[in-house]
Coordinates of C-alpha atoms in Angstrom, one line a residue:
Chain N
X1 CA -102.5 6.6 -6.4
X2 CA -103.3 7.3 -2.8
X3 CA -104.3 10.8 -1.8
X4 CA -102.7 12.1 -4.9
X5 CA -99.4 10.3 -4.2
X6 CA -98.1 9.1 -7.6
X7 CA -95.0 6.9 -7.3
X8 CA -92.8 7.1 -10.4
X9 CA -92.2 3.8 -12.3
X10 CA -88.9 2.2 -11.4
X11 CA -87.3 2.9 -14.7
X12 CA -87.4 6.5 -13.8
X13 CA -85.5 5.8 -10.6
X14 CA -82.6 3.8 -11.8
X15 CA -82.3 4.0 -15.6
X16 CA -80.2 7.0 -16.7
X17 CA -79.9 8.3 -20.3
X18 CA -76.4 8.1 -21.8
X19 CA -74.2 11.2 -21.4
X20 CA -72.6 10.3 -24.6
X21 CA -72.8 7.3 -26.9
X22 CA -75.9 6.1 -28.6
X23 CA -78.7 4.5 -26.6
X24 CA -78.5 0.8 -26.1
X25 CA -74.9 0.7 -27.4
X26 CA -72.3 -1.4 -25.6
X27 CA -70.3 1.7 -24.7
X28 CA -73.0 4.1 -23.7
X29 CA -71.6 6.3 -20.9
X30 CA -74.3 7.2 -18.4
X31 CA -74.5 8.4 -14.8
X32 CA -73.7 4.9 -13.4
X33 CA -70.5 4.8 -15.4
X34 CA -69.7 8.4 -14.3
X35 CA -70.1 7.3 -10.7
X36 CA -67.8 4.3 -11.3
X37 CA -65.3 6.7 -12.9
X38 CA -65.5 9.0 -9.9
X39 CA -64.9 6.0 -7.6
X40 CA -61.8 5.2 -9.5
X41 CA -60.5 8.8 -9.6
X42 CA -61.5 9.6 -5.9
X43 CA -59.7 6.5 -4.6
X44 CA -56.6 7.2 -6.7
X45 CA -56.4 10.8 -5.6
X46 CA -57.0 10.0 -2.0
X47 CA -54.2 7.4 -2.0
X48 CA -51.8 9.6 -4.0
X49 CA -52.4 12.5 -1.6
X50 CA -52.0 10.2 1.4
X51 CA -48.9 8.6 -0.1
X52 CA -47.1 11.7 -1.3
X53 CA -44.9 11.6 1.8
X54 CA -42.8 8.5 1.1
X55 CA -40.6 8.5 4.2
X56 CA -41.5 7.8 7.7
X57 CA -42.5 10.8 9.7
X58 CA -40.5 11.9 12.7
X59 CA -41.1 9.8 15.7
X60 CA -43.2 12.4 17.4
X61 CA -45.7 12.7 14.5
X62 CA -48.5 10.2 14.3
X63 CA -50.1 9.9 10.8
X64 CA -52.6 12.7 10.3
X65 CA -55.0 14.0 7.7
X66 CA -55.6 12.0 4.6
X67 CA -52.8 9.6 5.4
X68 CA -54.4 8.8 8.7
X69 CA -57.7 8.1 7.0
X70 CA -56.2 5.9 4.3
X71 CA -54.0 4.1 6.8
X72 CA -57.0 3.4 9.1
X73 CA -58.9 2.0 6.2
X74 CA -56.1 -0.1 4.9
X75 CA -55.3 -1.3 8.5
X76 CA -59.0 -2.1 8.9
X77 CA -59.1 -4.2 5.7
X78 CA -55.8 -5.9 6.6
X79 CA -56.4 -6.6 10.3
X80 CA -60.2 -6.6 10.5
X81 CA -60.9 -8.6 7.3
X82 CA -58.0 -10.5 5.9
X83 CA -56.2 -11.5 9.1
X84 CA -59.5 -12.5 10.8
X85 CA -60.8 -14.6 7.9
X86 CA -57.7 -15.9 6.0
X87 CA -54.8 -15.3 8.3
X88 CA -51.4 -13.6 7.8
X89 CA -50.7 -15.5 4.5
X90 CA -53.7 -13.9 2.9
X91 CA -52.1 -10.5 2.9
X92 CA -51.1 -10.9 -0.7
X93 CA -54.7 -10.5 -1.7
X94 CA -54.8 -7.0 0.0
X95 CA -54.8 -5.1 -3.3
X96 CA -57.8 -6.9 -4.7
X97 CA -59.8 -6.7 -1.5
X98 CA -58.9 -3.0 -0.8
X99 CA -59.9 -2.1 -4.4
X100 CA -63.2 -3.9 -3.8
X101 CA -63.8 -2.1 -0.6
X102 CA -63.1 1.4 -1.8
X103 CA -64.8 0.9 -5.1
X104 CA -68.0 -0.4 -3.5
X105 CA -67.9 2.1 -0.7
X106 CA -67.6 5.1 -3.0
X107 CA -70.1 3.9 -5.5
X108 CA -72.5 3.2 -2.6
X109 CA -72.0 6.5 -0.9
X110 CA -73.3 8.4 -4.0
X111 CA -76.7 7.4 -2.8
X112 CA -76.7 10.4 -0.4
X113 CA -74.4 12.8 -2.2
X114 CA -76.3 15.8 -3.6
X115 CA -76.9 16.1 -7.3
X116 CA -76.1 12.4 -7.7
X117 CA -78.6 10.7 -5.4
X118 CA -78.0 7.3 -7.0
X119 CA -76.1 4.4 -5.6
X120 CA -74.0 3.1 -8.4
X121 CA -74.7 -0.4 -7.2
X122 CA -78.5 -0.1 -7.4
X123 CA -78.0 -1.3 -11.0
X124 CA -77.1 -4.9 -11.3
X125 CA -74.2 -4.2 -13.6
X126 CA -71.7 -3.1 -11.0
X127 CA -72.4 -5.9 -8.4
X128 CA -72.5 -8.5 -11.2
X129 CA -69.1 -7.5 -12.5
X130 CA -67.6 -7.5 -9.1
X131 CA -69.2 -10.8 -8.1
X132 CA -68.0 -12.3 -11.4
X133 CA -64.5 -11.1 -10.8
X134 CA -64.5 -12.4 -7.3
X135 CA -65.8 -15.7 -8.6
X136 CA -63.0 -16.0 -11.1
X137 CA -60.5 -14.8 -8.5
X138 CA -61.3 -17.4 -5.9
X139 CA -61.4 -20.2 -8.4
X140 CA -58.0 -19.1 -9.7
X141 CA -56.6 -19.0 -6.2
X142 CA -58.0 -22.5 -5.6
X143 CA -56.4 -23.9 -8.8
X144 CA -53.1 -22.2 -8.0
X145 CA -53.0 -23.6 -4.4
X146 CA -54.5 -27.1 -4.9
X147 CA -54.3 -27.7 -8.6
X148 CA -57.3 -29.2 -10.4
X149 CA -58.0 -31.2 -7.3
X150 CA -59.5 -28.0 -6.0
X151 CA -62.8 -28.6 -7.7
X152 CA -63.2 -32.0 -6.1
X153 CA -62.1 -30.7 -2.7
X154 CA -64.6 -27.9 -2.8
X155 CA -67.6 -30.1 -3.7
X156 CA -66.8 -33.1 -1.5
X157 CA -65.8 -31.9 2.0
X158 CA -63.5 -34.2 3.9
X159 CA -65.2 -36.5 6.4
X160 CA -68.4 -37.0 4.5
X161 CA -69.3 -40.7 4.2
X162 CA -69.0 -42.1 0.6
X163 CA -72.7 -43.1 0.6
X164 CA -73.7 -39.4 1.1
X165 CA -71.6 -38.1 -1.7
X166 CA -74.3 -38.3 -4.4
X167 CA -76.4 -36.0 -2.2
X168 CA -73.6 -33.7 -1.0
X169 CA -71.8 -33.1 -4.3
X170 CA -74.6 -31.5 -6.2
X171 CA -75.5 -29.3 -3.2
X172 CA -71.9 -28.2 -2.7
X173 CA -71.5 -27.6 -6.4
X174 CA -74.5 -25.4 -6.5
X175 CA -73.7 -23.5 -3.3
X176 CA -70.0 -23.0 -4.2
X177 CA -70.0 -22.1 -7.8
X178 CA -73.5 -20.8 -8.4
X179 CA -75.1 -19.5 -5.2
X180 CA -71.9 -17.7 -4.1
X181 CA -71.5 -15.2 -6.9
X182 CA -75.2 -14.9 -7.3
X183 CA -75.8 -14.1 -3.6
X184 CA -72.8 -11.7 -3.6
X185 CA -74.2 -9.7 -6.4
X186 CA -77.9 -9.8 -5.4
X187 CA -77.1 -8.9 -1.8
X188 CA -75.2 -5.7 -2.7
X189 CA -77.6 -4.8 -5.5
X190 CA -80.8 -5.4 -3.6
X191 CA -79.6 -3.6 -0.5
X192 CA -78.7 -0.5 -2.5
X193 CA -81.8 -0.6 -4.6
X194 CA -84.0 -1.0 -1.5
X195 CA -82.3 2.0 0.1
X196 CA -82.7 4.1 -3.0
X197 CA -86.4 3.2 -3.3
X198 CA -86.9 4.0 0.4
X199 CA -85.3 7.4 0.1
X200 CA -87.2 8.2 -3.1
X201 CA -90.4 7.1 -1.5
X202 CA -90.0 9.5 1.4
X203 CA -88.8 12.3 -0.9
X204 CA -91.9 11.9 -3.1
X205 CA -94.0 11.8 0.0
X206 CA -92.5 15.0 1.2
X207 CA -93.1 16.7 -2.1
X208 CA -96.7 15.5 -2.3
X209 CA -97.4 16.7 1.2
X210 CA -95.9 20.1 0.4
X211 CA -98.7 20.6 -2.1
X212 CA -101.5 19.1 0.1
X213 CA -102.8 21.8 2.4
X214 CA -104.5 19.6 4.9
X215 CA -101.8 17.0 5.2
X216 CA -99.0 19.6 5.6
X217 CA -99.0 18.8 9.3
X218 CA -97.5 15.4 8.6
X219 CA -94.7 16.8 6.5
X220 CA -92.2 17.4 9.4
X221 CA -92.4 13.7 10.4
X222 CA -91.9 12.6 6.9
X223 CA -89.0 14.9 6.5
X224 CA -87.4 13.8 9.8
X225 CA -87.8 10.2 8.6
X226 CA -86.1 11.1 5.4
X227 CA -83.1 12.7 7.3
X228 CA -82.9 9.7 9.6
X229 CA -83.0 7.2 6.7
X230 CA -80.3 9.2 4.9
X231 CA -78.0 8.5 8.0
X232 CA -79.1 4.9 8.0
X233 CA -78.3 4.6 4.3
X234 CA -74.8 5.9 4.9
X235 CA -74.3 3.1 7.4
X236 CA -75.8 0.6 5.0
X237 CA -73.4 1.8 2.3
X238 CA -70.4 1.2 4.5
X239 CA -71.8 -2.1 5.8
X240 CA -72.4 -3.5 2.3
X241 CA -68.9 -2.6 1.2
X242 CA -67.6 -4.4 4.4
X243 CA -69.8 -7.4 3.9
X244 CA -68.9 -7.8 0.2
X245 CA -65.2 -7.5 1.0
X246 CA -65.3 -9.9 3.9
X247 CA -67.3 -12.5 2.0
X248 CA -64.8 -12.3 -0.9
X249 CA -62.1 -12.7 1.6
X250 CA -63.8 -15.8 3.1
X251 CA -64.3 -17.3 -0.3
X252 CA -60.7 -16.7 -1.3
X253 CA -59.5 -18.1 2.1
X254 CA -61.6 -21.2 1.7
X255 CA -60.0 -22.0 -1.7
X256 CA -56.5 -21.6 -0.4
X257 CA -56.7 -24.7 1.8
X258 CA -58.8 -27.9 1.4
X259 CA -61.5 -28.0 4.0
X260 CA -60.9 -30.4 6.8
Chain A
X1 CA -82.6 17.2 -5.2
X2 CA -86.1 18.4 -4.7
X3 CA -86.1 19.9 -8.1
X4 CA -84.8 16.8 -9.8
X5 CA -87.2 14.6 -7.9
X6 CA -90.1 17.0 -8.9
X7 CA -89.0 16.6 -12.5
X8 CA -88.9 12.9 -12.1
X9 CA -92.4 12.8 -10.6
X10 CA -93.8 14.8 -13.4
X11 CA -92.0 12.6 -15.9
X12 CA -93.4 9.6 -14.1
X13 CA -96.9 11.0 -14.3
X14 CA -96.7 11.7 -18.0
X15 CA -95.0 8.4 -18.9
X16 CA -97.5 6.4 -16.9
X17 CA -100.3 8.3 -18.7
X18 CA -98.5 7.8 -22.0
X19 CA -97.9 4.1 -21.3
X20 CA -101.5 3.5 -20.4
X21 CA -102.7 5.5 -23.4
X22 CA -100.2 3.7 -25.6
X23 CA -101.3 0.3 -24.4
X24 CA -104.9 1.3 -24.7
X25 CA -104.1 2.2 -28.3
X26 CA -102.6 -1.2 -28.7
X27 CA -99.0 -0.2 -29.1
X28 CA -96.4 -2.8 -28.2
X29 CA -93.8 -1.5 -25.7
X30 CA -90.7 -3.3 -24.6
X31 CA -90.4 -3.2 -20.8
X32 CA -86.8 -3.4 -19.6
X33 CA -86.2 -5.6 -16.7
X34 CA -84.8 -3.5 -13.9
X35 CA -83.1 -6.5 -12.3
X36 CA -80.9 -7.5 -15.3
X37 CA -77.6 -5.8 -15.8
X38 CA -77.1 -3.7 -18.9
X39 CA -74.1 -4.3 -21.1
X40 CA -72.8 -0.7 -21.2
X41 CA -72.8 -0.3 -17.4
X42 CA -71.1 -3.7 -17.0
X43 CA -68.5 -2.6 -19.5
X44 CA -67.6 0.6 -17.8
X45 CA -67.7 -0.9 -14.3
X46 CA -65.3 -3.7 -15.4
X47 CA -63.0 -1.1 -17.0
X48 CA -62.9 1.2 -14.0
X49 CA -62.7 -1.6 -11.4
X50 CA -59.8 -3.3 -13.2
X51 CA -58.1 0.0 -13.6
X52 CA -58.4 0.6 -9.9
X53 CA -57.2 -2.9 -9.1
X54 CA -54.1 -2.4 -11.2
X55 CA -53.4 1.0 -9.8
X56 CA -53.9 -0.2 -6.3
X57 CA -51.6 -3.2 -6.8
X58 CA -48.7 -1.4 -8.4
X59 CA -48.9 2.3 -7.5
X60 CA -51.3 3.2 -4.7
X61 CA -51.0 0.5 -2.0
X62 CA -47.2 0.0 -2.0
X63 CA -46.6 3.5 -0.8
X64 CA -49.1 3.2 2.0
X65 CA -48.1 -0.3 3.2
X66 CA -44.3 0.6 2.9
X67 CA -44.8 3.4 5.4
X68 CA -47.1 1.3 7.6
X69 CA -44.6 -1.5 7.7
X70 CA -41.8 0.9 8.3
X71 CA -43.7 2.3 11.3
X72 CA -44.5 -1.2 12.6
X73 CA -40.8 -2.1 12.3
X74 CA -39.8 1.1 14.0
X75 CA -42.3 0.5 16.8
X76 CA -41.0 -3.0 17.2
X77 CA -37.4 -1.9 17.2
X78 CA -38.1 0.9 19.6
X79 CA -39.8 -1.6 21.9
X80 CA -36.9 -4.0 21.6
X81 CA -34.4 -1.1 22.4
X82 CA -36.5 -0.1 25.4
X83 CA -36.5 -3.7 26.6
X84 CA -32.7 -4.0 26.2
X85 CA -32.2 -0.7 28.0
X86 CA -34.5 -1.9 30.8
X87 CA -32.5 -5.2 31.1
X88 CA -29.3 -3.2 31.1
X89 CA -30.6 -0.9 33.8
X90 CA -31.7 -3.8 35.9
X91 CA -28.2 -5.4 35.5
X92 CA -26.5 -2.2 36.5
X93 CA -28.8 -1.7 39.4
X94 CA -27.9 -5.2 40.6
X95 CA -24.2 -4.6 40.1
X96 CA -24.4 -1.4 42.0
X97 CA -26.4 -3.0 44.8
X98 CA -23.9 -5.8 45.0
X99 CA -21.1 -3.3 45.3
X100 CA -23.0 -1.4 47.9
X101 CA -23.6 -4.5 50.0
X102 CA -19.8 -5.4 49.7
X103 CA -18.9 -1.9 50.9
X104 CA -21.4 -2.1 53.7
X105 CA -19.9 -5.4 54.9
X106 CA -16.4 -4.0 54.7
X107 CA -17.4 -0.9 56.6
X108 CA -19.0 -3.1 59.3
X109 CA -15.8 -5.2 59.5
X110 CA -13.6 -2.1 59.8
X111 CA -15.9 -0.7 62.4
X112 CA -15.9 -3.9 64.3
X113 CA -12.1 -4.2 64.2
X114 CA -11.5 -0.6 65.3
X115 CA -14.1 -1.1 68.0
X116 CA -12.3 -4.2 69.2
X117 CA -9.0 -2.5 69.1
X118 CA -10.3 0.5 71.0
X119 CA -11.8 -1.9 73.6
X120 CA -8.5 -3.7 74.1
X121 CA -6.7 -0.5 74.4
X122 CA -9.1 0.8 76.9
X123 CA -9.0 -2.4 78.8
X124 CA -5.2 -2.4 79.0
X125 CA -5.1 1.2 80.0
X126 CA -7.8 0.6 82.6
X127 CA -5.8 -2.4 83.9
X128 CA -2.6 -0.3 84.1
X129 CA -4.4 2.5 85.9
X130 CA -5.9 0.0 88.2
X131 CA -2.6 -1.6 88.9
X132 CA -1.0 1.8 89.5
X133 CA -3.8 2.7 91.8
X134 CA -3.5 -0.6 93.6
X135 CA 0.2 -0.1 94.0
X136 CA -0.2 3.4 95.3
X137 CA -2.9 2.2 97.7
X138 CA -0.7 -0.6 98.9
X139 CA 2.1 1.8 99.5
X140 CA -0.1 4.1 101.3
X141 CA -1.5 1.2 103.4
X142 CA 2.0 0.2 104.2
X143 CA 2.9 3.7 105.2
X144 CA -0.2 3.9 107.3
X145 CA 0.4 0.6 109.0
X146 CA 4.0 1.7 109.6
X147 CA 3.0 5.0 111.0
X148 CA 0.3 3.3 113.1
X149 CA 2.8 0.8 114.5
X150 CA 5.3 3.5 115.2
X151 CA 2.6 5.7 116.8
X152 CA 1.4 2.7 118.8
X153 CA 4.8 1.8 120.1
X154 CA 5.5 5.4 120.9
X155 CA 2.2 5.7 122.5
X156 CA 2.6 2.5 124.4
X157 CA 6.0 3.6 125.7
X158 CA 4.8 7.0 126.8
X159 CA 1.6 5.6 128.3
X160 CA 3.6 3.1 130.2
X161 CA 5.9 5.8 131.4
X162 CA 3.1 8.0 132.5
X163 CA 1.1 5.2 134.0
X164 CA 4.1 3.7 135.9
X165 CA 5.2 7.2 137.0
X166 CA 1.7 8.0 138.2
X167 CA 1.4 4.6 140.0
X168 CA 4.9 5.1 141.6
X169 CA 3.7 8.5 142.8
X170 CA 0.6 7.0 144.2
X171 CA 2.1 4.0 145.9
X172 CA 5.5 5.7 146.7
X173 CA 7.4 2.7 145.6
X174 CA 9.2 1.7 142.3
X175 CA 7.3 -0.7 140.2
X176 CA 8.5 -3.5 138.0
X177 CA 8.5 -1.5 134.8
X178 CA 8.7 -4.4 132.5
X179 CA 5.6 -6.2 133.9
X180 CA 3.6 -3.0 134.0
X181 CA 4.7 -2.3 130.5
X182 CA 3.2 -5.7 129.3
X183 CA -0.1 -4.9 131.0
X184 CA -0.3 -1.5 129.3
X185 CA 0.6 -2.9 126.0
X186 CA -2.1 -5.5 126.3
X187 CA -4.6 -2.9 127.2
X188 CA -3.6 -0.6 124.3
X189 CA -3.8 -3.5 122.0
X190 CA -7.2 -4.4 123.3
X191 CA -8.3 -0.8 122.9
X192 CA -7.0 -0.7 119.3
X193 CA -9.0 -3.8 118.5
X194 CA -12.2 -2.2 119.8
Chain D
X1 CA -103.2 15.3 -11.6
X2 CA -106.3 15.9 -13.5
X3 CA -104.6 14.7 -16.7
X4 CA -103.6 11.5 -15.1
X5 CA -107.1 10.9 -13.8
X6 CA -108.5 11.2 -17.3
X7 CA -105.8 9.0 -18.7
X8 CA -106.6 6.3 -16.2
X9 CA -110.3 6.4 -17.0
X10 CA -109.5 6.2 -20.7
X11 CA -107.3 3.3 -20.1
X12 CA -109.5 1.4 -17.8
X13 CA -111.9 0.8 -20.6
X14 CA -109.4 -1.2 -22.5
X15 CA -107.7 -3.5 -19.9
X16 CA -106.3 -6.5 -21.6
X17 CA -105.7 -9.9 -20.1
X18 CA -102.0 -9.1 -19.7
X19 CA -102.8 -5.9 -17.8
X20 CA -105.1 -7.8 -15.4
X21 CA -102.4 -10.4 -14.8
X22 CA -99.8 -7.7 -14.0
X23 CA -102.3 -6.0 -11.6
X24 CA -102.8 -9.2 -9.7
X25 CA -99.1 -9.9 -9.7
X26 CA -98.5 -6.4 -8.2
X27 CA -101.0 -7.3 -5.5
X28 CA -99.2 -10.5 -4.6
X29 CA -95.8 -8.7 -4.7
X30 CA -96.4 -7.1 -1.3
X31 CA -97.5 -10.5 0.1
X32 CA -94.4 -12.2 -1.3
X33 CA -92.1 -9.6 0.2
X34 CA -93.9 -9.6 3.5
X35 CA -93.5 -13.4 3.8
X36 CA -89.9 -13.3 2.8
X37 CA -89.1 -10.9 5.6
X38 CA -90.4 -13.2 8.4
X39 CA -87.8 -15.9 8.5
X40 CA -84.7 -13.6 8.1
X41 CA -86.2 -11.2 10.7
X42 CA -86.4 -13.9 13.3
X43 CA -83.0 -15.3 12.2
X44 CA -81.1 -12.0 12.4
X45 CA -82.7 -11.2 15.7
X46 CA -81.7 -14.5 17.2
X47 CA -78.2 -14.3 15.7
X48 CA -77.5 -10.8 17.0
X49 CA -78.9 -11.6 20.4
X50 CA -76.7 -14.7 20.7
X51 CA -73.7 -12.7 19.5
X52 CA -74.3 -9.9 22.1
X53 CA -74.5 -12.6 24.8
X54 CA -71.3 -14.1 23.6
X55 CA -69.6 -10.7 23.6
X56 CA -70.9 -9.9 27.0
X57 CA -69.6 -13.2 28.4
X58 CA -66.2 -13.0 26.7
X59 CA -65.4 -9.4 25.9
X60 CA -61.9 -10.4 24.7
X61 CA -63.4 -12.4 21.9
X62 CA -65.7 -9.5 20.8
X63 CA -63.8 -8.9 17.5
X64 CA -64.0 -12.4 16.3
X65 CA -67.6 -12.7 17.3
X66 CA -68.5 -9.5 15.5
X67 CA -66.9 -10.6 12.3
X68 CA -68.7 -13.9 12.4
X69 CA -71.9 -12.1 13.3
X70 CA -71.7 -10.0 10.2
X71 CA -71.0 -13.0 8.1
X72 CA -74.0 -14.7 9.5
X73 CA -76.2 -11.7 9.0
X74 CA -75.0 -11.5 5.4
X75 CA -76.1 -15.1 4.8
X76 CA -79.4 -14.8 6.6
X77 CA -80.2 -11.5 4.9
X78 CA -79.8 -13.0 1.5
X79 CA -83.2 -14.7 1.8
X80 CA -84.9 -11.4 2.5
X81 CA -83.1 -9.8 -0.3
X82 CA -84.1 -12.5 -2.8
X83 CA -87.7 -11.8 -1.6
X84 CA -87.2 -8.2 -2.3
X85 CA -85.9 -9.0 -5.8
X86 CA -89.0 -11.2 -6.4
X87 CA -91.1 -8.2 -5.2
X88 CA -89.4 -5.9 -7.8
X89 CA -89.9 -8.5 -10.5
X90 CA -93.6 -9.0 -9.7
X91 CA -94.3 -5.3 -9.2
X92 CA -92.5 -3.6 -12.0
X93 CA -91.9 -6.2 -14.7

């Protein structure tokens, strides 16, 4: 407690009571689950609205409105992420990567949406599930493209002298099959949690300063900082969705072909 | 947001107090690790994400990509059509220019031929005119020479007559008319030459 | 606030060994996070600086450089984030 500033314990920031279902049950539906549901519904509605016009518009009409938004996003994922990291033959993974991008982006953006103010990925559950699915997915792609030899190819890069293999294989094993999903999940989770704590810190500071008569002069700076950080967190929300998607794309691309 | 955070802050204050009091009273409290994922949230996240994935794969994305690919194809076709039209235009232009050059050569040839023809015509006409003029001039010259000779002979005769008559009157004696005539003639000739 | 102050005084009398351990852990948490930021800070600065240089030299390769830059940032940042997680673990658990 500094100058009457009392920071709430972290449970109060990130743990939400169930909206229905008993506490500690495996199906308790709380705010995080609600945010995930909204991410599903919002993406679906956006795509359905954008795709309601099934034919090509007249030659004079460029895509506009929701269709323009969705097409820009899909084009960005297709050309900016997949083609850059995997190449044109990675386009069949577009549904998975587009789902990842939209799901993460929308759950992240709830960090700054009024009445929610909670990034869905500031809980480890969401990132862990997504990282686990990505892990399973890239291993499945590797087995599909290279057979069971994929495991050996991915832990023993070509060109490494045989004498070094006892050293390289454990390192590669660790980095490919353990560090990859772990760092994917932790990166997303820690970024969003840090942003959330940052915003809460400045909000609590603002509230405390509101009550403190002498320190009221500092309040505008604190509030401006809060506004600026909100903008920064919007950028972080987008950036983390992008980074998660591009890393998933890189991992999938690396399991398609043996490294050489 | 301010209201909810205020509530949170008060809750925080009371729970901290409660925790400390409870711990002071020796109550055991299980602290949940904020890092570890909880089962219910993982369950719902997996359900919703897999639902989104399936929807994206079978319903949502095909509509968007179909139109996008259609547009890409259309743009490519339009570009190809524009390129073909351009090639055609260039070919037509070349053809037209070739025709134009042929026509120009032909026109020049026609012009040259007609000019040569005109030249020849003019030249023959000029030659004819010149010949005519020359003939006329020759005729005139002959006439003049004729008239001159006649005039001279007449003049010579009359001068001789006058001169001989005058001389006979002066010397009161007939002169040899023929010899005097030769002298007069020589003189007249010499005068004509001067 | 007055209630809280009383509560703290009441609790202070009965600090157990576990409480003292968690207090010292909370003290070290800040240190751990501060140390964890140093390397990645330098790393990201160097990485972005070099990327900007590359983009300035070859603007036509800017897209590729940017993608690779974000990948590099993601990998470098992971260390700082693990430091942050350790901080949370020390501070709040």
